[in-house]
Coordinates of C-alpha atoms in Angstrom, one line a residue:
Chain Y
M1 CA 11.8 -75.0 125.5
D2 CA 14.0 -76.4 128.4
N3 CA 13.1 -79.9 127.5
A4 CA 14.0 -79.4 123.9
C5 CA 17.4 -78.0 124.8
R6 CA 18.1 -80.9 127.2
S7 CA 17.1 -83.6 124.7
S8 CA 19.3 -82.1 122.0
L9 CA 22.2 -82.1 124.4
V10 CA 21.7 -85.7 125.3
E11 CA 21.4 -86.8 121.6
S12 CA 24.4 -85.0 120.4
P13 CA 27.4 -87.3 120.1
M14 CA 30.3 -86.7 122.4
G15 CA 33.8 -85.9 121.1
P16 CA 35.3 -83.4 118.7
R17 CA 33.3 -82.6 115.6
S18 CA 34.1 -80.8 112.4
P19 CA 32.4 -77.4 112.2
P20 CA 30.3 -76.9 109.1
A21 CA 32.5 -76.4 106.0
A22 CA 31.2 -72.9 105.3
A23 CA 32.2 -71.7 108.8
L24 CA 35.7 -73.2 108.5
D25 CA 38.3 -70.6 107.5
L26 CA 41.5 -71.8 109.0
Y27 CA 44.4 -69.5 108.2
G28 CA 42.0 -67.1 106.4
K29 CA 41.9 -69.3 103.3
R30 CA 38.4 -68.5 102.3
R31 CA 38.9 -64.8 102.8
Q32 CA 42.1 -65.0 100.7
M33 CA 40.2 -66.9 98.0
V34 CA 37.5 -64.2 97.9
K35 CA 40.2 -61.5 97.6
V36 CA 41.8 -63.3 94.7
Q37 CA 38.4 -63.7 93.0
V38 CA 37.6 -60.0 93.3
L39 CA 41.0 -59.1 91.8
E40 CA 40.6 -61.6 89.0
R41 CA 37.2 -60.1 88.2
E42 CA 38.8 -56.7 88.3
I43 CA 41.5 -57.9 85.8
G44 CA 38.7 -59.1 83.4
L45 CA 36.9 -55.7 83.7
L46 CA 40.2 -53.7 83.1
Q47 CA 41.1 -55.9 80.1
E48 CA 37.6 -55.2 78.7
E49 CA 38.0 -51.5 79.3
L50 CA 41.4 -51.4 77.7
K51 CA 40.0 -53.0 74.6
S52 CA 37.0 -50.6 74.5
V53 CA 39.1 -47.5 75.0
E54 CA 40.6 -48.1 71.5
D55 CA 37.3 -46.9 70.0
V56 CA 36.8 -44.0 72.4
Q57 CA 36.6 -40.5 70.9
P58 CA 39.1 -37.9 72.0
A59 CA 38.3 -35.5 74.9
S60 CA 37.9 -32.6 72.5
I61 CA 34.6 -33.9 71.2
C62 CA 33.2 -34.1 74.8
C63 CA 34.6 -30.6 75.5
K64 CA 32.8 -29.3 72.4
E65 CA 29.5 -30.9 73.7
V66 CA 29.9 -29.3 77.1
D67 CA 30.7 -25.9 75.5
D68 CA 27.7 -26.2 73.1
F69 CA 25.3 -27.3 75.8
V70 CA 26.3 -24.5 78.2
G71 CA 26.1 -22.0 75.4
A72 CA 22.6 -23.0 74.4
K73 CA 21.0 -22.9 77.8
P74 CA 19.9 -19.7 79.5
D75 CA 20.8 -19.4 83.2
P76 CA 19.2 -17.0 85.7
L77 CA 22.3 -17.0 87.9
V78 CA 24.6 -15.9 85.1
A79 CA 24.4 -12.2 85.1
M80 CA 26.7 -11.4 82.3
Y81 CA 26.0 -13.9 79.6
D82 CA 28.2 -13.6 76.5
Y83 CA 25.9 -15.0 73.9
Chain X
M1 CA 39.4 -74.3 97.1
S2 CA 42.1 -76.9 96.6
S3 CA 44.9 -74.3 96.5
S4 CA 47.0 -73.9 99.6
V5 CA 47.0 -70.6 101.5
S6 CA 50.6 -69.9 100.3
E7 CA 49.5 -70.5 96.7
L8 CA 46.5 -68.2 97.2
K9 CA 48.8 -65.5 98.5
E10 CA 51.0 -65.9 95.5
R11 CA 48.0 -65.6 93.2
H12 CA 46.9 -62.6 95.1
A13 CA 50.2 -60.8 94.8
A14 CA 50.3 -61.6 91.1
A15 CA 46.8 -60.4 90.6
I16 CA 47.6 -57.1 92.3
E17 CA 50.6 -56.6 90.0
T18 CA 48.4 -57.3 87.0
V19 CA 45.7 -55.0 88.1
N20 CA 48.3 -52.2 88.7
S21 CA 49.9 -52.7 85.4
L22 CA 46.5 -52.8 83.5
R23 CA 45.5 -49.6 85.3
E24 CA 48.7 -47.9 84.3
R25 CA 48.3 -48.9 80.7
L26 CA 44.7 -47.7 80.8
K27 CA 45.8 -44.4 82.3
Q28 CA 48.4 -44.0 79.5
K29 CA 45.9 -44.8 76.8
R30 CA 43.4 -42.3 78.2
Q31 CA 46.1 -39.7 78.5
Q32 CA 46.7 -40.0 74.8
L33 CA 43.0 -39.3 74.2
L34 CA 43.0 -36.2 76.4
D35 CA 43.9 -33.8 73.5
V36 CA 42.4 -30.8 75.3
D37 CA 40.4 -30.0 78.5
V38 CA 37.2 -28.0 78.7
A39 CA 39.0 -24.7 79.6
G40 CA 41.5 -25.2 76.7
Y41 CA 38.7 -25.8 74.2
S42 CA 36.4 -23.0 75.4
R43 CA 39.4 -20.5 75.4
S44 CA 40.2 -21.6 71.8
Q45 CA 36.5 -20.7 71.0
G46 CA 37.0 -17.3 72.3
R47 CA 34.5 -17.8 75.2
A48 CA 34.3 -14.7 77.3
P49 CA 34.6 -15.2 81.1
V50 CA 31.6 -14.9 83.4
S51 CA 32.0 -11.9 85.5
F52 CA 30.4 -11.4 88.9
G53 CA 30.6 -8.2 90.9
P54 CA 30.6 -8.6 94.7
T55 CA 26.9 -7.5 94.8
D56 CA 25.6 -9.5 91.9
L57 CA 25.0 -12.6 93.9
V58 CA 23.8 -11.7 97.4
C59 CA 22.7 -13.6 100.4
C60 CA 19.2 -12.3 100.5
R61 CA 17.8 -14.4 103.4
T62 CA 19.0 -16.4 106.3
L63 CA 16.9 -19.3 107.4
Q64 CA 17.3 -19.5 111.2
G65 CA 15.9 -22.3 113.3
H66 CA 18.4 -25.1 113.7
A67 CA 20.3 -25.4 116.9
G68 CA 23.2 -27.4 115.6
K69 CA 25.4 -27.9 112.5
V70 CA 23.5 -28.3 109.3
Y71 CA 24.6 -31.4 107.4
S72 CA 22.3 -31.6 104.4
L73 CA 19.6 -29.8 102.4
D74 CA 17.4 -30.5 99.5
W75 CA 15.0 -28.4 97.4
T76 CA 11.6 -29.5 96.2
S77 CA 11.1 -29.9 92.5
E78 CA 8.7 -27.0 92.6
R79 CA 10.8 -24.0 93.6
N80 CA 9.9 -22.8 97.0
R81 CA 10.6 -25.4 99.7
I82 CA 13.7 -26.7 101.3
V83 CA 14.3 -29.5 103.8
S84 CA 17.4 -29.3 106.0
A85 CA 19.0 -31.8 108.4
S86 CA 20.9 -30.8 111.5
Q87 CA 22.9 -32.3 114.3
D88 CA 20.2 -30.9 116.5
G89 CA 18.3 -34.0 115.6
R90 CA 15.7 -32.3 113.5
L91 CA 14.6 -32.0 109.9
I92 CA 13.1 -28.6 109.1
V93 CA 11.0 -28.0 106.1
W94 CA 11.1 -24.3 105.0
N95 CA 9.2 -22.1 102.7
A96 CA 12.1 -20.5 101.1
L97 CA 10.1 -17.5 99.8
T98 CA 8.8 -16.6 103.3
S99 CA 11.5 -18.2 105.5
Q100 CA 8.7 -19.8 107.5
K101 CA 9.1 -23.3 108.9
T102 CA 6.3 -25.6 107.8
H103 CA 7.6 -28.7 109.6
A104 CA 10.1 -29.4 112.3
I105 CA 10.5 -33.1 112.5
K106 CA 12.2 -34.6 115.6
L107 CA 14.2 -37.6 114.6
P108 CA 14.4 -40.9 116.5
C109 CA 18.2 -40.8 115.9
A110 CA 19.7 -37.4 116.1
W111 CA 22.9 -38.4 114.1
V112 CA 21.5 -37.5 110.8
M113 CA 23.7 -37.0 107.7
T114 CA 21.5 -36.6 104.8
C115 CA 18.0 -35.6 103.7
A116 CA 15.9 -35.5 100.6
F117 CA 12.6 -34.3 99.3
S118 CA 10.4 -36.7 97.3
P119 CA 9.6 -35.6 93.7
T120 CA 6.0 -34.7 94.6
G121 CA 7.2 -32.9 97.7
Q122 CA 4.8 -34.9 99.9
S123 CA 7.5 -36.9 101.7
V124 CA 11.0 -36.4 103.0
A125 CA 13.7 -39.0 103.7
C126 CA 16.7 -38.9 105.9
G127 CA 19.5 -41.2 107.1
G128 CA 22.6 -41.2 109.3
L129 CA 24.5 -43.1 111.9
D130 CA 21.5 -45.4 112.7
S131 CA 22.1 -47.1 109.3
V132 CA 18.4 -46.6 108.5
C133 CA 16.8 -44.4 105.9
S134 CA 13.6 -43.0 107.4
I135 CA 10.7 -41.7 105.4
F136 CA 8.2 -39.1 106.7
N137 CA 5.0 -38.3 105.0
L138 CA 4.5 -34.6 105.5
N139 CA 0.7 -35.0 105.4
S140 CA 0.6 -37.6 108.2
P141 CA -1.1 -36.4 111.4
T142 CA 1.3 -35.7 114.3
D143 CA 1.2 -38.0 117.3
K144 CA 0.1 -36.9 120.8
D145 CA 3.5 -35.3 121.5
G146 CA 3.1 -33.2 118.3
N147 CA 5.8 -35.2 116.4
L148 CA 5.5 -36.5 112.9
P149 CA 5.7 -40.3 112.9
V150 CA 8.1 -42.2 110.7
S151 CA 6.0 -43.6 107.9
R152 CA 8.6 -46.2 106.7
M153 CA 12.0 -47.4 107.9
L154 CA 14.3 -48.7 105.2
S155 CA 16.7 -51.1 107.1
G156 CA 19.4 -53.2 105.6
H157 CA 22.6 -51.2 105.4
K158 CA 25.4 -52.4 107.6
G159 CA 26.9 -48.9 108.0
Y160 CA 25.8 -45.3 108.2
V161 CA 23.6 -43.9 105.5
S162 CA 25.7 -41.0 104.0
C163 CA 23.4 -39.9 101.2
C164 CA 19.9 -40.4 99.8
Q165 CA 18.1 -39.3 96.7
Y166 CA 14.7 -40.1 95.3
V167 CA 14.5 -41.5 91.8
P168 CA 13.1 -38.6 89.7
D169 CA 9.4 -38.7 89.1
E170 CA 8.9 -41.6 91.5
D171 CA 7.9 -41.2 95.2
T172 CA 8.3 -44.9 95.5
H173 CA 12.0 -45.5 94.8
L174 CA 15.1 -44.0 96.5
I175 CA 18.8 -44.7 96.3
T176 CA 21.1 -44.6 99.3
S177 CA 24.8 -44.7 99.8
S178 CA 26.4 -46.1 102.9
G179 CA 29.5 -46.6 105.0
D180 CA 29.1 -50.4 104.3
Q181 CA 30.6 -49.7 100.8
T182 CA 27.3 -50.2 99.0
C183 CA 24.5 -48.3 97.4
V184 CA 21.0 -49.6 97.5
L185 CA 17.9 -49.0 95.4
W186 CA 14.8 -49.2 97.7
D187 CA 11.2 -49.8 97.0
I188 CA 9.6 -47.5 99.6
T189 CA 6.2 -49.1 99.2
T190 CA 7.4 -52.5 100.5
G191 CA 10.4 -51.2 102.5
L192 CA 12.6 -53.8 100.7
R193 CA 15.8 -53.5 98.8
T194 CA 15.3 -53.8 95.1
S195 CA 19.0 -53.9 94.3
V196 CA 22.3 -53.7 96.1
F197 CA 25.3 -52.1 94.2
G198 CA 28.7 -53.3 95.4
G199 CA 29.5 -55.2 98.5
E200 CA 31.8 -58.0 99.5
F201 CA 31.2 -60.4 96.6
Q202 CA 30.5 -57.9 93.9
S203 CA 32.6 -55.5 91.9
G204 CA 32.1 -52.1 93.6
H205 CA 33.5 -49.5 95.9
T206 CA 36.2 -50.7 98.3
A207 CA 35.6 -48.2 101.0
D208 CA 32.7 -46.1 102.4
V209 CA 30.4 -44.6 99.8
L210 CA 29.7 -40.9 100.6
S211 CA 27.5 -39.6 97.9
V212 CA 25.1 -40.5 95.1
S213 CA 23.5 -38.6 92.2
I214 CA 20.9 -39.8 89.8
S215 CA 20.9 -38.7 86.2
G216 CA 18.1 -36.3 85.5
S217 CA 17.9 -37.4 81.9
N218 CA 18.0 -41.2 82.4
S219 CA 16.9 -42.2 85.9
R220 CA 18.3 -45.7 85.5
M221 CA 21.8 -44.3 85.8
F222 CA 23.4 -43.0 88.9
V223 CA 27.0 -42.1 90.1
S224 CA 28.5 -42.7 93.5
G225 CA 31.6 -41.2 95.2
S226 CA 33.7 -43.0 97.8
C227 CA 36.5 -43.0 100.2
D228 CA 38.3 -45.3 97.8
S229 CA 39.1 -42.1 95.8
T230 CA 36.9 -43.2 92.9
A231 CA 33.5 -42.4 91.5
R232 CA 31.5 -45.1 89.8
L233 CA 28.6 -45.1 87.3
W234 CA 25.9 -47.6 87.9
D235 CA 22.9 -48.9 85.9
T236 CA 20.1 -49.8 88.2
R237 CA 19.3 -52.8 86.0
V238 CA 22.7 -54.3 86.5
A239 CA 23.7 -54.4 90.2
S240 CA 26.5 -56.9 89.8
R241 CA 29.1 -54.4 88.6
A242 CA 29.6 -50.7 88.0
V243 CA 29.3 -49.6 84.4
R244 CA 32.5 -47.6 84.8
T245 CA 35.0 -46.5 87.4
F246 CA 36.5 -43.1 87.4
H247 CA 40.0 -42.6 88.7
G248 CA 41.9 -39.4 89.2
H249 CA 41.1 -38.1 92.6
E250 CA 43.8 -38.4 95.3
G251 CA 41.5 -38.4 98.3
D252 CA 37.9 -39.3 99.4
V253 CA 35.3 -38.4 96.9
N254 CA 32.9 -36.5 99.2
T255 CA 30.3 -35.4 96.7
V256 CA 29.1 -36.2 93.2
K257 CA 26.5 -34.4 91.1
F258 CA 25.3 -34.9 87.5
F259 CA 26.0 -32.1 85.1
P260 CA 22.7 -30.7 83.7
D261 CA 23.1 -32.5 80.3
G262 CA 23.1 -35.9 82.0
N263 CA 26.2 -37.0 80.1
R264 CA 28.8 -35.7 82.5
F265 CA 29.1 -35.4 86.3
G266 CA 31.1 -33.4 88.7
T267 CA 33.0 -34.5 91.8
G268 CA 34.4 -32.9 94.9
S269 CA 37.1 -34.4 97.0
D270 CA 39.4 -34.2 100.1
D271 CA 42.2 -33.6 97.6
G272 CA 40.8 -30.1 97.2
T273 CA 39.7 -30.5 93.6
C274 CA 36.5 -30.7 91.8
R275 CA 36.5 -32.6 88.5
L276 CA 34.3 -33.1 85.5
F277 CA 34.0 -36.6 84.1
D278 CA 32.3 -37.8 80.9
I279 CA 30.2 -40.9 81.5
R280 CA 30.3 -42.3 78.0
T281 CA 34.0 -42.1 77.4
G282 CA 35.3 -42.1 81.0
H283 CA 37.4 -39.0 80.2
Q284 CA 38.3 -36.6 83.0
L285 CA 37.4 -33.4 81.1
Q286 CA 38.5 -30.8 83.7
V287 CA 40.1 -30.3 87.1
Y288 CA 39.0 -27.3 89.1
Y289 CA 41.6 -26.3 91.6
Q290 CA 42.6 -23.1 93.3
Q291 CA 46.1 -22.9 94.7
H292 CA 46.3 -22.6 98.5
G293 CA 49.3 -22.5 100.9
E294 CA 51.3 -25.6 101.6
N295 CA 49.6 -28.1 104.0
E296 CA 46.3 -26.4 104.0
I297 CA 44.3 -27.8 101.2
P298 CA 40.6 -27.4 102.1
H299 CA 38.4 -30.3 101.3
V300 CA 35.5 -30.0 98.9
T301 CA 32.4 -30.9 100.9
S302 CA 29.6 -30.3 98.4
I303 CA 28.9 -29.2 94.8
A304 CA 26.1 -28.0 92.6
F305 CA 25.8 -26.9 89.0
S306 CA 23.8 -23.9 87.8
I307 CA 21.0 -24.8 85.5
S308 CA 23.0 -24.3 82.3
G309 CA 26.1 -25.9 83.8
R310 CA 28.1 -22.7 83.4
L311 CA 28.6 -22.3 87.1
L312 CA 29.9 -24.8 89.6
F313 CA 29.3 -24.0 93.2
A314 CA 31.7 -25.7 95.5
G315 CA 31.6 -25.6 99.3
Y316 CA 34.9 -26.1 101.2
S317 CA 35.9 -27.2 104.6
N318 CA 37.5 -23.8 105.4
G319 CA 34.2 -21.9 104.8
D320 CA 35.0 -20.9 101.3
C321 CA 32.3 -21.3 98.7
Y322 CA 33.7 -20.8 95.2
V323 CA 31.7 -20.1 92.2
W324 CA 33.6 -21.7 89.3
D325 CA 33.2 -20.8 85.7
T326 CA 33.1 -24.3 84.4
L327 CA 34.1 -23.5 80.8
L328 CA 37.2 -21.5 81.7
A329 CA 38.0 -23.2 85.0
K330 CA 38.3 -19.9 86.9
V331 CA 36.9 -18.9 90.2
V332 CA 34.6 -16.0 89.6
L333 CA 33.4 -15.3 93.1
N334 CA 33.9 -16.6 96.6
L335 CA 30.6 -16.5 98.5
G336 CA 32.5 -17.3 101.7
S337 CA 34.3 -14.0 101.6
L338 CA 31.1 -11.9 101.2
Q339 CA 29.4 -10.1 104.0
N340 CA 26.7 -12.1 105.8
S341 CA 28.3 -15.3 104.7
H342 CA 28.7 -18.5 106.8
E343 CA 31.2 -18.6 109.6
G344 CA 32.0 -22.2 109.4
R345 CA 32.5 -25.1 107.1
I346 CA 30.0 -25.2 104.2
T347 CA 28.5 -28.7 104.4
C348 CA 25.8 -28.7 101.7
L349 CA 24.4 -26.6 99.0
G350 CA 21.8 -26.9 96.4
L351 CA 20.0 -24.9 93.6
S352 CA 16.3 -24.4 93.3
A353 CA 14.7 -26.4 90.5
D354 CA 14.2 -23.2 88.4
G355 CA 17.9 -22.4 88.9
S356 CA 17.3 -18.9 90.3
A357 CA 18.4 -19.5 93.9
L358 CA 21.2 -21.2 95.8
C359 CA 20.9 -22.4 99.3
T360 CA 24.0 -23.2 101.4
G361 CA 24.2 -25.0 104.8
S362 CA 27.0 -24.7 107.3
W363 CA 28.6 -25.8 110.5
D364 CA 28.1 -22.3 112.0
T365 CA 27.9 -23.2 115.6
N366 CA 26.8 -19.8 116.9
L367 CA 23.3 -20.4 115.6
K368 CA 23.6 -17.2 113.7
V369 CA 23.5 -18.4 110.1
N370 CA 22.4 -21.8 109.3
L371 CA 21.1 -21.6 105.8
G372 CA 22.0 -18.9 103.3
F373 CA 19.7 -18.1 100.5
W374 CA 21.5 -16.6 97.5
R375 CA 20.0 -14.9 94.5
V376 CA 21.0 -12.6 91.7
Q377 CA 20.4 -9.1 93.2
E378 CA 17.1 -7.6 92.2
G379 CA 17.7 -4.7 89.9
A380 CA 21.2 -5.8 88.9
L381 CA 19.7 -8.0 86.3
S382 CA 16.3 -9.6 86.1
P383 CA 16.8 -13.3 86.8
W384 CA 15.1 -13.9 83.5
G385 CA 16.7 -11.1 81.6
V386 CA 18.9 -13.5 79.7
K387 CA 19.2 -13.3 75.9
G388 CA 17.0 -15.8 74.2
L389 CA 14.2 -15.5 76.7

């Protein structure tokens, strides 16, 4: 193990070297890029949702479904059921 | 990557503006579709209120045994067993009918936040500040010190495990939520992550995820609640993005729970409200809020629906435990004000599978009451004396 470390030290060229591209994030550029990408994806999703909301049924239909479901199901914890 | 940092900052600022304006437009569009809320609709149908006398729902049993705050509980799918997790570093499995402890499991990490029973009732899972979800097989032999060994450790989260739930009808899959902003679907057999929902490079929660709930009618769908004030609906087959994001809360979403019909879910938040959302349309169907004094809005810590969905049990940070009439959005009872109730924050609650009993867990520090076991009072009305049965 010692030998291996020593030989790699000897073989490595002297002088300044560029770090691997993936590790380089001067001034937080990569982080900034990721933030922008996340937001741009969010924009796409919101535009999609905005388009799909045109065809969405009004809340009253959902409320009726809730009321109907609750009314049809017996419940041992509800002492005074009104059905 | 050819843009300069300043260009990226400009793009970022512009994108934030676009997101905000799209959100506002979406909010307005949705507002136009909210022609009525559940309470308005049910009132218009002449729905009579649920009435509860102070002795109708009583704490009929106290499960004593934990030596610290109780943080989580879960019932087995058959009706009579409960697992609870406490700051004393133990999971206790109870026979709820007899109050007897069948297992007291000493945890390798005492900082437990959540626990769950497997669908067959043969295993329990727990997680907490160690960022690991640990599985215990209740049938395993104990070690030489009398402790039940961990049968599987699910490691991979980079933050605390806030909540776990087994996928219904499968002892082999479980979903966790975490402080690392993700949810994970695990294969317990292999101990590996099947899917990760959210995270740095995916569209998902932007803060700690505190709670998950899997749909009882379609086990591929689950919802999550987060400190980013949103709840999200996920399809386990599509991990890259949430199916829908639900806005409305003005604080951490501490707890989420599917409504019994599987098409809606409830939430509880630091903003003091519980809300009911529709998963198909995205509509916020109802807000459940009781006025308190200024500057003292108690947080909602946990919620559960009764089997029909007519009642919403909500535990609060001030020790209140409201029973909401979901259809009329009125509080019909405060379990926290009854005799024999908890003396501290309600942290967790859950209903038995048959819907006939409620169990609540608390921060009661004096070891007096740790778990309350609530039922309709015998004699007041037979639990099954409901029209139609």
